[in-house]
Amino acid sequence: MKRVLMLVLLVSLALGGITAQSAEDADDSRERDMSLARFIRSNNIHRIGGYTSLGLMTATGVTGMLGWEGHPYLGYASLGSAALSSIAGTIAYSDRIDRVWPHMLFNALGVSGLFLNAFILEPGSIEHRLSGAAALGSFAAGYISIILITR
């Protein structure tokens, strides 16, 4: 099950990167991606995904501390939500990377921490717990940074 989730996540990230890169490669692709970017921005998909990810990560942390057996599933949902929201943000705001890079950096670190917890670190280990706390802190810093950037 973990391998399937990891494969789906990696394919999603790769497709998101290809879609974002194609905007720079060809005029036809630029027009198509710009309409996708416009759709993502006008429907607040990235923003909703970000709030959803923060909520899922908070629930994951609380359930982990309580020892609830559903904790891993919330963790996978957090990782998937954060990865998809990151892809949507990259597509929608690729023209603003020079301005929002701190937000992107904090979120990339957070996604990396979630990935480590889901597929590499031993569940329940001190490293797993620290990585989870660091990931949540990194996403919170990303949220604070985008508030400060867009003021």
PDB file of C-alpha atoms in Angstrom:
ATOM      1  CA  MET A   1       0.000   0.000   0.000  1.00  0.00           C
ATOM      2  CA  LYS A   2       2.835   2.392   0.874  1.00  0.00           C
ATOM      3  CA  ARG A   3       4.526   1.738  -2.441  1.00  0.00           C
ATOM      4  CA  VAL A   4       1.346   2.501  -4.379  1.00  0.00           C
ATOM      5  CA  LEU A   5       0.865   5.767  -2.476  1.00  0.00           C
ATOM      6  CA  MET A   6       4.501   6.703  -3.030  1.00  0.00           C
ATOM      7  CA  LEU A   7       4.199   5.977  -6.754  1.00  0.00           C
ATOM      8  CA  VAL A   8       1.008   8.042  -7.063  1.00  0.00           C
ATOM      9  CA  LEU A   9       2.634  10.924  -5.196  1.00  0.00           C
ATOM     10  CA  LEU A  10       5.788  10.860  -7.316  1.00  0.00           C
ATOM     11  CA  VAL A  11       3.784  10.703 -10.562  1.00  0.00           C
ATOM     12  CA  SER A  12       1.619  13.611  -9.386  1.00  0.00           C
ATOM     13  CA  LEU A  13       4.644  15.707  -8.509  1.00  0.00           C
ATOM     14  CA  ALA A  14       6.316  14.876 -11.821  1.00  0.00           C
ATOM     15  CA  LEU A  15       3.203  15.765 -13.818  1.00  0.00           C
ATOM     16  CA  GLY A  16       2.831  19.002 -11.881  1.00  0.00           C
ATOM     17  CA  GLY A  17       6.432  19.912 -12.624  1.00  0.00           C
ATOM     18  CA  ILE A  18       6.024  19.048 -16.297  1.00  0.00           C
ATOM     19  CA  THR A  19       2.866  21.150 -16.521  1.00  0.00           C
ATOM     20  CA  ALA A  20       4.532  24.112 -14.824  1.00  0.00           C
ATOM     21  CA  GLN A  21       7.657  23.776 -16.994  1.00  0.00           C
ATOM     22  CA  SER A  22       5.675  23.517 -20.214  1.00  0.00           C
ATOM     23  CA  ALA A  23       4.395  27.031 -19.607  1.00  0.00           C
ATOM     24  CA  GLU A  24       7.923  28.252 -20.195  1.00  0.00           C
ATOM     25  CA  ASP A  25       8.592  26.025 -23.210  1.00  0.00           C
ATOM     26  CA  ALA A  26       5.896  26.800 -25.782  1.00  0.00           C
ATOM     27  CA  ASP A  27       3.344  29.494 -26.571  1.00  0.00           C
ATOM     28  CA  ASP A  28       0.493  27.000 -27.013  1.00  0.00           C
ATOM     29  CA  SER A  29       1.327  25.387 -23.709  1.00  0.00           C
ATOM     30  CA  ARG A  30       1.566  28.818 -22.118  1.00  0.00           C
ATOM     31  CA  GLU A  31      -1.982  29.654 -23.170  1.00  0.00           C
ATOM     32  CA  ARG A  32      -3.312  26.321 -21.914  1.00  0.00           C
ATOM     33  CA  ASP A  33      -1.408  26.599 -18.626  1.00  0.00           C
ATOM     34  CA  MET A  34      -2.447  30.196 -18.170  1.00  0.00           C
ATOM     35  CA  SER A  35      -6.091  29.142 -18.379  1.00  0.00           C
ATOM     36  CA  LEU A  36      -5.391  26.377 -15.846  1.00  0.00           C
ATOM     37  CA  ALA A  37      -3.548  28.873 -13.651  1.00  0.00           C
ATOM     38  CA  ARG A  38      -6.454  31.279 -13.944  1.00  0.00           C
ATOM     39  CA  PHE A  39      -8.893  28.494 -13.033  1.00  0.00           C
ATOM     40  CA  ILE A  40      -6.855  27.559  -9.952  1.00  0.00           C
ATOM     41  CA  ARG A  41      -6.601  31.197  -8.824  1.00  0.00           C
ATOM     42  CA  SER A  42     -10.226  32.123  -9.501  1.00  0.00           C
ATOM     43  CA  ASN A  43     -11.534  29.099  -7.598  1.00  0.00           C
ATOM     44  CA  ASN A  44      -9.052  29.448  -4.706  1.00  0.00           C
ATOM     45  CA  ILE A  45      -7.974  25.827  -5.177  1.00  0.00           C
ATOM     46  CA  HIS A  46      -4.473  26.408  -3.834  1.00  0.00           C
ATOM     47  CA  ARG A  47      -5.749  28.358  -0.821  1.00  0.00           C
ATOM     48  CA  ILE A  48      -8.395  25.752   0.031  1.00  0.00           C
ATOM     49  CA  GLY A  49      -5.820  22.993  -0.387  1.00  0.00           C
ATOM     50  CA  GLY A  50      -3.452  24.806   1.956  1.00  0.00           C
ATOM     51  CA  TYR A  51      -6.052  25.178   4.690  1.00  0.00           C
ATOM     52  CA  THR A  52      -7.093  21.562   4.217  1.00  0.00           C
ATOM     53  CA  SER A  53      -3.474  20.453   4.527  1.00  0.00           C
ATOM     54  CA  LEU A  54      -2.944  22.469   7.712  1.00  0.00           C
ATOM     55  CA  GLY A  55      -6.109  20.987   9.210  1.00  0.00           C
ATOM     56  CA  LEU A  56      -5.137  17.449   8.266  1.00  0.00           C
ATOM     57  CA  MET A  57      -1.622  17.907   9.650  1.00  0.00           C
ATOM     58  CA  THR A  58      -2.962  19.250  12.928  1.00  0.00           C
ATOM     59  CA  ALA A  59      -5.362  16.304  13.191  1.00  0.00           C
ATOM     60  CA  THR A  60      -2.503  13.943  12.336  1.00  0.00           C
ATOM     61  CA  GLY A  61      -0.335  15.376  15.092  1.00  0.00           C
ATOM     62  CA  VAL A  62      -3.092  15.239  17.689  1.00  0.00           C
ATOM     63  CA  THR A  63      -4.063  11.675  16.807  1.00  0.00           C
ATOM     64  CA  GLY A  64      -0.407  10.650  16.847  1.00  0.00           C
ATOM     65  CA  MET A  65      -0.001  11.997  20.375  1.00  0.00           C
ATOM     66  CA  LEU A  66      -3.186  10.215  21.431  1.00  0.00           C
ATOM     67  CA  GLY A  67      -2.085   6.963  19.822  1.00  0.00           C
ATOM     68  CA  TRP A  68      -5.179   6.642  17.624  1.00  0.00           C
ATOM     69  CA  GLU A  69      -4.911   3.872  15.050  1.00  0.00           C
ATOM     70  CA  GLY A  70      -6.172   6.141  12.239  1.00  0.00           C
ATOM     71  CA  HIS A  71      -3.101   8.365  12.566  1.00  0.00           C
ATOM     72  CA  PRO A  72      -1.243   6.877   9.552  1.00  0.00           C
ATOM     73  CA  TYR A  73      -4.235   7.421   7.272  1.00  0.00           C
ATOM     74  CA  LEU A  74      -4.459  11.054   8.281  1.00  0.00           C
ATOM     75  CA  GLY A  75      -0.721  11.315   7.635  1.00  0.00           C
ATOM     76  CA  TYR A  76      -1.094   9.975   4.099  1.00  0.00           C
ATOM     77  CA  ALA A  77      -4.033  12.324   3.506  1.00  0.00           C
ATOM     78  CA  SER A  78      -1.915  15.238   4.784  1.00  0.00           C
ATOM     79  CA  LEU A  79       0.918  14.348   2.429  1.00  0.00           C
ATOM     80  CA  GLY A  80      -1.393  13.974  -0.558  1.00  0.00           C
ATOM     81  CA  SER A  81      -3.225  17.206   0.181  1.00  0.00           C
ATOM     82  CA  ALA A  82      -0.007  19.153   0.697  1.00  0.00           C
ATOM     83  CA  ALA A  83       1.572  17.749  -2.470  1.00  0.00           C
ATOM     84  CA  LEU A  84      -1.475  18.511  -4.622  1.00  0.00           C
ATOM     85  CA  SER A  85      -1.840  21.977  -3.131  1.00  0.00           C
ATOM     86  CA  SER A  86       1.843  22.627  -3.842  1.00  0.00           C
ATOM     87  CA  ILE A  87       1.423  21.533  -7.446  1.00  0.00           C
ATOM     88  CA  ALA A  88      -1.640  23.746  -7.833  1.00  0.00           C
ATOM     89  CA  GLY A  89       0.232  26.695  -6.329  1.00  0.00           C
ATOM     90  CA  THR A  90       3.222  26.173  -8.602  1.00  0.00           C
ATOM     91  CA  ILE A  91       0.983  26.108 -11.659  1.00  0.00           C
ATOM     92  CA  ALA A  92      -1.155  29.063 -10.596  1.00  0.00           C
ATOM     93  CA  TYR A  93       1.604  31.346  -9.364  1.00  0.00           C
ATOM     94  CA  SER A  94       4.629  30.371 -11.459  1.00  0.00           C
ATOM     95  CA  ASP A  95       4.887  33.977 -12.601  1.00  0.00           C
ATOM     96  CA  ARG A  96       5.418  35.106  -8.976  1.00  0.00           C
ATOM     97  CA  ILE A  97       8.101  32.662  -7.802  1.00  0.00           C
ATOM     98  CA  ASP A  98      10.646  35.448  -7.314  1.00  0.00           C
ATOM     99  CA  ARG A  99       8.256  37.054  -4.816  1.00  0.00           C
ATOM    100  CA  VAL A 100       6.741  34.040  -3.017  1.00  0.00           C
ATOM    101  CA  TRP A 101       9.836  31.827  -2.820  1.00  0.00           C
ATOM    102  CA  PRO A 102       9.949  31.825   1.023  1.00  0.00           C
ATOM    103  CA  HIS A 103       6.412  30.410   1.073  1.00  0.00           C
ATOM    104  CA  MET A 104       7.405  27.772  -1.466  1.00  0.00           C
ATOM    105  CA  LEU A 105      10.572  26.900   0.454  1.00  0.00           C
ATOM    106  CA  PHE A 106       8.763  26.383   3.768  1.00  0.00           C
ATOM    107  CA  ASN A 107       6.114  24.268   2.056  1.00  0.00           C
ATOM    108  CA  ALA A 108       8.714  22.184   0.214  1.00  0.00           C
ATOM    109  CA  LEU A 109      10.433  21.479   3.539  1.00  0.00           C
ATOM    110  CA  GLY A 110       7.064  20.523   5.043  1.00  0.00           C
ATOM    111  CA  VAL A 111       6.213  18.157   2.189  1.00  0.00           C
ATOM    112  CA  SER A 112       9.677  16.624   2.534  1.00  0.00           C
ATOM    113  CA  GLY A 113       9.086  16.000   6.234  1.00  0.00           C
ATOM    114  CA  LEU A 114       5.722  14.381   5.528  1.00  0.00           C
ATOM    115  CA  PHE A 115       7.314  12.231   2.834  1.00  0.00           C
ATOM    116  CA  LEU A 116      10.028  11.099   5.247  1.00  0.00           C
ATOM    117  CA  ASN A 117       7.411  10.173   7.832  1.00  0.00           C
ATOM    118  CA  ALA A 118       5.233   8.300   5.378  1.00  0.00           C
ATOM    119  CA  PHE A 119       7.887   6.267   3.595  1.00  0.00           C
ATOM    120  CA  ILE A 120      11.275   6.348   5.313  1.00  0.00           C
ATOM    121  CA  LEU A 121      11.218   6.950   9.062  1.00  0.00           C
ATOM    122  CA  GLU A 122      10.115   4.274  11.524  1.00  0.00           C
ATOM    123  CA  PRO A 123       6.554   5.030  12.730  1.00  0.00           C
ATOM    124  CA  GLY A 124       6.550   6.199  16.339  1.00  0.00           C
ATOM    125  CA  SER A 125      10.312   6.770  16.488  1.00  0.00           C
ATOM    126  CA  ILE A 126      11.709   9.978  17.916  1.00  0.00           C
ATOM    127  CA  GLU A 127      12.866  10.919  14.398  1.00  0.00           C
ATOM    128  CA  HIS A 128       9.317  10.392  13.104  1.00  0.00           C
ATOM    129  CA  ARG A 129       7.889  12.613  15.826  1.00  0.00           C
ATOM    130  CA  LEU A 130      10.478  15.338  15.313  1.00  0.00           C
ATOM    131  CA  SER A 131      10.006  15.247  11.550  1.00  0.00           C
ATOM    132  CA  GLY A 132       6.241  15.557  11.953  1.00  0.00           C
ATOM    133  CA  ALA A 133       6.586  18.510  14.316  1.00  0.00           C
ATOM    134  CA  ALA A 134       9.119  20.147  11.993  1.00  0.00           C
ATOM    135  CA  ALA A 135       6.830  19.610   8.995  1.00  0.00           C
ATOM    136  CA  LEU A 136       3.864  21.195  10.775  1.00  0.00           C
ATOM    137  CA  GLY A 137       6.077  24.080  11.921  1.00  0.00           C
ATOM    138  CA  SER A 138       7.382  24.541   8.406  1.00  0.00           C
ATOM    139  CA  PHE A 139       3.863  24.697   6.959  1.00  0.00           C
ATOM    140  CA  ALA A 140       2.880  27.195   9.654  1.00  0.00           C
ATOM    141  CA  ALA A 141       5.921  29.302   8.707  1.00  0.00           C
ATOM    142  CA  GLY A 142       4.849  29.044   5.068  1.00  0.00           C
ATOM    143  CA  TYR A 143       1.400  30.312   5.984  1.00  0.00           C
ATOM    144  CA  ILE A 144       2.816  33.205   8.004  1.00  0.00           C
ATOM    145  CA  SER A 145       5.286  34.059   5.229  1.00  0.00           C
ATOM    146  CA  ILE A 146       2.585  34.323   2.559  1.00  0.00           C
ATOM    147  CA  ILE A 147       0.540  36.590   4.820  1.00  0.00           C
ATOM    148  CA  LEU A 148       3.557  38.865   5.249  1.00  0.00           C
ATOM    149  CA  ILE A 149       4.464  38.752   1.551  1.00  0.00           C
ATOM    150  CA  THR A 150       0.983  39.667   0.337  1.00  0.00           C
ATOM    151  CA  ARG A 151       0.416  42.513   2.781  1.00  0.00           C
TER     152      ARG A 151
END
